[in-house]
Amino acid sequence: MTFEKSDDKRRFHRIFYHTGAVLTGSGQTYPCKIIDLSLRGCLLDLEQPLAGQADALYSLKFDLSEEISITMEVAATHADANRVGFKCVHIDIDSISSLRRLVELNLGDSELLERELAALGDLAEHADQ
């Protein structure tokens, strides 16, 4: 799997949140570890190389606790061996609420979180046009 390299234009702060997760798609299941997360995507360390098409969609699921899990639909954006970056394509309301709280707790700055949420809304608006 190859990806074009692009300039780093991050508008979202990443938090380091190391936990196990499961990535599914293209008829395969990939056990993995989350390296970092943002409201817009994540960086994963996969146990095996990603074998799907460059434009394939995957489902990422990880647990915050026994009662709370986050599930998001993601697409790969770049890969370096088994480390793969993904952008979030879709996330349900319960998962985004949990992710928002996790990011807020780790950023420690609710104003910064609100700016990132506004930027996320701007991206969604531009994608619909």
PDB file of C-alpha atoms in Angstrom:
ATOM      1  CA  MET A   1       0.000   0.000   0.000  1.00  0.00           C
ATOM      2  CA  THR A   2       1.464   3.360  -0.981  1.00  0.00           C
ATOM      3  CA  PHE A   3       0.353   6.856  -0.151  1.00  0.00           C
ATOM      4  CA  GLU A   4       1.361  10.277  -1.329  1.00  0.00           C
ATOM      5  CA  LYS A   5       3.314  12.292   1.169  1.00  0.00           C
ATOM      6  CA  SER A   6       1.801  15.683   1.964  1.00  0.00           C
ATOM      7  CA  ASP A   7       2.857  18.675   4.000  1.00  0.00           C
ATOM      8  CA  ASP A   8       1.890  18.445   7.657  1.00  0.00           C
ATOM      9  CA  LYS A   9      -1.011  20.877   8.037  1.00  0.00           C
ATOM     10  CA  ARG A  10      -2.473  19.664  11.318  1.00  0.00           C
ATOM     11  CA  ARG A  11      -5.215  21.831  12.770  1.00  0.00           C
ATOM     12  CA  PHE A  12      -5.955  19.403  15.592  1.00  0.00           C
ATOM     13  CA  HIS A  13      -3.880  18.596  18.648  1.00  0.00           C
ATOM     14  CA  ARG A  14      -2.976  14.969  19.020  1.00  0.00           C
ATOM     15  CA  ILE A  15      -3.137  13.244  22.354  1.00  0.00           C
ATOM     16  CA  PHE A  16      -1.015  10.248  23.160  1.00  0.00           C
ATOM     17  CA  TYR A  17      -3.371   7.482  24.135  1.00  0.00           C
ATOM     18  CA  HIS A  18      -1.766   4.051  24.015  1.00  0.00           C
ATOM     19  CA  THR A  19      -4.346   1.304  24.023  1.00  0.00           C
ATOM     20  CA  GLY A  20      -5.270  -1.779  22.060  1.00  0.00           C
ATOM     21  CA  ALA A  21      -7.797  -1.477  19.257  1.00  0.00           C
ATOM     22  CA  VAL A  22      -9.246  -3.453  16.377  1.00  0.00           C
ATOM     23  CA  LEU A  23      -9.295  -2.215  12.804  1.00  0.00           C
ATOM     24  CA  THR A  24     -11.581  -4.071  10.380  1.00  0.00           C
ATOM     25  CA  GLY A  25     -12.072  -3.662   6.657  1.00  0.00           C
ATOM     26  CA  SER A  26     -11.283  -5.123   3.248  1.00  0.00           C
ATOM     27  CA  GLY A  27     -12.336  -8.499   4.613  1.00  0.00           C
ATOM     28  CA  GLN A  28      -9.622  -8.516   7.293  1.00  0.00           C
ATOM     29  CA  THR A  29      -9.222  -7.793  10.992  1.00  0.00           C
ATOM     30  CA  TYR A  30      -6.093  -5.989  12.170  1.00  0.00           C
ATOM     31  CA  PRO A  31      -5.262  -6.033  15.871  1.00  0.00           C
ATOM     32  CA  CYS A  32      -3.405  -2.787  16.579  1.00  0.00           C
ATOM     33  CA  LYS A  33      -2.315  -0.261  19.154  1.00  0.00           C
ATOM     34  CA  ILE A  34      -3.289   3.404  19.098  1.00  0.00           C
ATOM     35  CA  ILE A  35      -0.283   5.690  19.208  1.00  0.00           C
ATOM     36  CA  ASP A  36      -2.150   8.987  19.166  1.00  0.00           C
ATOM     37  CA  LEU A  37      -5.625  10.403  18.568  1.00  0.00           C
ATOM     38  CA  SER A  38      -7.214  13.672  17.561  1.00  0.00           C
ATOM     39  CA  LEU A  39     -10.746  14.749  16.731  1.00  0.00           C
ATOM     40  CA  ARG A  40      -9.819  14.257  13.081  1.00  0.00           C
ATOM     41  CA  GLY A  41      -7.915  10.963  13.036  1.00  0.00           C
ATOM     42  CA  CYS A  42      -5.348   8.656  14.584  1.00  0.00           C
ATOM     43  CA  LEU A  43      -1.993   6.967  14.198  1.00  0.00           C
ATOM     44  CA  LEU A  44      -1.988   3.193  14.639  1.00  0.00           C
ATOM     45  CA  ASP A  45       0.706   0.563  15.056  1.00  0.00           C
ATOM     46  CA  LEU A  46      -0.608  -2.511  13.241  1.00  0.00           C
ATOM     47  CA  GLU A  47       0.544  -6.043  14.038  1.00  0.00           C
ATOM     48  CA  GLN A  48       0.591  -6.827  10.294  1.00  0.00           C
ATOM     49  CA  PRO A  49       0.858  -4.649   7.181  1.00  0.00           C
ATOM     50  CA  LEU A  50      -2.327  -3.077   5.871  1.00  0.00           C
ATOM     51  CA  ALA A  51      -3.315  -4.973   2.734  1.00  0.00           C
ATOM     52  CA  GLY A  52      -6.417  -3.097   1.543  1.00  0.00           C
ATOM     53  CA  GLN A  53      -6.827  -0.630  -1.294  1.00  0.00           C
ATOM     54  CA  ALA A  54      -5.457   2.868  -0.708  1.00  0.00           C
ATOM     55  CA  ASP A  55      -9.006   4.317  -0.707  1.00  0.00           C
ATOM     56  CA  ALA A  56     -10.607   1.579   1.434  1.00  0.00           C
ATOM     57  CA  LEU A  57     -12.706   2.451   4.477  1.00  0.00           C
ATOM     58  CA  TYR A  58     -12.095   0.731   7.804  1.00  0.00           C
ATOM     59  CA  SER A  59     -13.848   0.551  11.136  1.00  0.00           C
ATOM     60  CA  LEU A  60     -11.727   1.286  14.215  1.00  0.00           C
ATOM     61  CA  LYS A  61     -12.978   0.282  17.651  1.00  0.00           C
ATOM     62  CA  PHE A  62     -11.384   0.686  21.061  1.00  0.00           C
ATOM     63  CA  ASP A  63     -12.613   0.689  24.640  1.00  0.00           C
ATOM     64  CA  LEU A  64     -12.253   3.550  27.093  1.00  0.00           C
ATOM     65  CA  SER A  65     -13.767   1.428  29.843  1.00  0.00           C
ATOM     66  CA  GLU A  66     -15.924  -1.683  30.187  1.00  0.00           C
ATOM     67  CA  GLU A  67     -19.000   0.444  29.432  1.00  0.00           C
ATOM     68  CA  ILE A  68     -17.642   2.970  26.919  1.00  0.00           C
ATOM     69  CA  SER A  69     -16.168   2.258  23.507  1.00  0.00           C
ATOM     70  CA  ILE A  70     -15.394   4.458  20.532  1.00  0.00           C
ATOM     71  CA  THR A  71     -16.063   3.350  16.977  1.00  0.00           C
ATOM     72  CA  MET A  72     -15.174   5.423  13.936  1.00  0.00           C
ATOM     73  CA  GLU A  73     -15.004   4.892  10.212  1.00  0.00           C
ATOM     74  CA  VAL A  74     -11.511   5.774   8.992  1.00  0.00           C
ATOM     75  CA  ALA A  75      -9.466   5.940   5.787  1.00  0.00           C
ATOM     76  CA  ALA A  76      -5.698   5.519   5.612  1.00  0.00           C
ATOM     77  CA  THR A  77      -3.746   8.667   4.730  1.00  0.00           C
ATOM     78  CA  HIS A  78      -0.118   7.587   5.097  1.00  0.00           C
ATOM     79  CA  ALA A  79       1.926   4.557   6.079  1.00  0.00           C
ATOM     80  CA  ASP A  80       5.443   3.899   7.304  1.00  0.00           C
ATOM     81  CA  ALA A  81       5.859   0.139   7.624  1.00  0.00           C
ATOM     82  CA  ASN A  82       3.204  -0.976  10.137  1.00  0.00           C
ATOM     83  CA  ARG A  83       2.529   2.557  11.423  1.00  0.00           C
ATOM     84  CA  VAL A  84      -0.464   3.931   9.555  1.00  0.00           C
ATOM     85  CA  GLY A  85      -2.178   7.300   9.850  1.00  0.00           C
ATOM     86  CA  PHE A  86      -5.928   7.470   9.382  1.00  0.00           C
ATOM     87  CA  LYS A  87      -8.424  10.285   8.995  1.00  0.00           C
ATOM     88  CA  CYS A  88     -11.849   9.982  10.543  1.00  0.00           C
ATOM     89  CA  VAL A  89     -14.524   9.800   7.846  1.00  0.00           C
ATOM     90  CA  HIS A  90     -17.528   9.192  10.094  1.00  0.00           C
ATOM     91  CA  ILE A  91     -18.173   8.852  13.815  1.00  0.00           C
ATOM     92  CA  ASP A  92     -21.492   8.393  15.628  1.00  0.00           C
ATOM     93  CA  ILE A  93     -22.736  10.871  18.223  1.00  0.00           C
ATOM     94  CA  ASP A  94     -21.967   8.664  21.248  1.00  0.00           C
ATOM     95  CA  SER A  95     -18.422   7.992  20.062  1.00  0.00           C
ATOM     96  CA  ILE A  96     -17.671  11.648  19.242  1.00  0.00           C
ATOM     97  CA  SER A  97     -19.003  12.670  22.661  1.00  0.00           C
ATOM     98  CA  SER A  98     -16.665  10.177  24.351  1.00  0.00           C
ATOM     99  CA  LEU A  99     -13.733  11.191  22.135  1.00  0.00           C
ATOM    100  CA  ARG A 100     -14.414  14.863  22.810  1.00  0.00           C
ATOM    101  CA  ARG A 101     -14.336  14.230  26.563  1.00  0.00           C
ATOM    102  CA  LEU A 102     -11.104  12.226  26.269  1.00  0.00           C
ATOM    103  CA  VAL A 103      -9.441  14.995  24.244  1.00  0.00           C
ATOM    104  CA  GLU A 104     -10.741  17.671  26.628  1.00  0.00           C
ATOM    105  CA  LEU A 105      -9.346  15.858  29.654  1.00  0.00           C
ATOM    106  CA  ASN A 106      -5.964  15.430  27.980  1.00  0.00           C
ATOM    107  CA  LEU A 107      -5.725  18.973  26.586  1.00  0.00           C
ATOM    108  CA  GLY A 108      -6.775  20.553  29.867  1.00  0.00           C
ATOM    109  CA  ASP A 109      -8.030  23.587  27.938  1.00  0.00           C
ATOM    110  CA  SER A 110     -11.723  23.789  27.036  1.00  0.00           C
ATOM    111  CA  GLU A 111     -11.144  26.884  24.850  1.00  0.00           C
ATOM    112  CA  LEU A 112      -8.636  24.989  22.741  1.00  0.00           C
ATOM    113  CA  LEU A 113     -11.115  22.126  22.423  1.00  0.00           C
ATOM    114  CA  GLU A 114     -13.856  24.515  21.270  1.00  0.00           C
ATOM    115  CA  ARG A 115     -11.532  25.922  18.564  1.00  0.00           C
ATOM    116  CA  GLU A 116     -10.788  22.405  17.364  1.00  0.00           C
ATOM    117  CA  LEU A 117     -14.489  21.527  17.284  1.00  0.00           C
ATOM    118  CA  ALA A 118     -15.164  24.673  15.258  1.00  0.00           C
ATOM    119  CA  ALA A 119     -12.383  23.701  12.841  1.00  0.00           C
ATOM    120  CA  LEU A 120     -13.893  20.213  12.570  1.00  0.00           C
ATOM    121  CA  GLY A 121     -17.242  21.818  11.680  1.00  0.00           C
ATOM    122  CA  ASP A 122     -15.522  23.962   9.022  1.00  0.00           C
ATOM    123  CA  LEU A 123     -13.975  20.847   7.467  1.00  0.00           C
ATOM    124  CA  ALA A 124     -17.366  19.126   7.368  1.00  0.00           C
ATOM    125  CA  GLU A 125     -18.966  22.137   5.686  1.00  0.00           C
ATOM    126  CA  HIS A 126     -16.261  22.263   2.998  1.00  0.00           C
ATOM    127  CA  ALA A 127     -16.570  18.515   2.371  1.00  0.00           C
ATOM    128  CA  ASP A 128     -20.286  18.909   1.662  1.00  0.00           C
ATOM    129  CA  GLN A 129     -19.720  21.582  -0.974  1.00  0.00           C
TER     130      GLN A 129
END
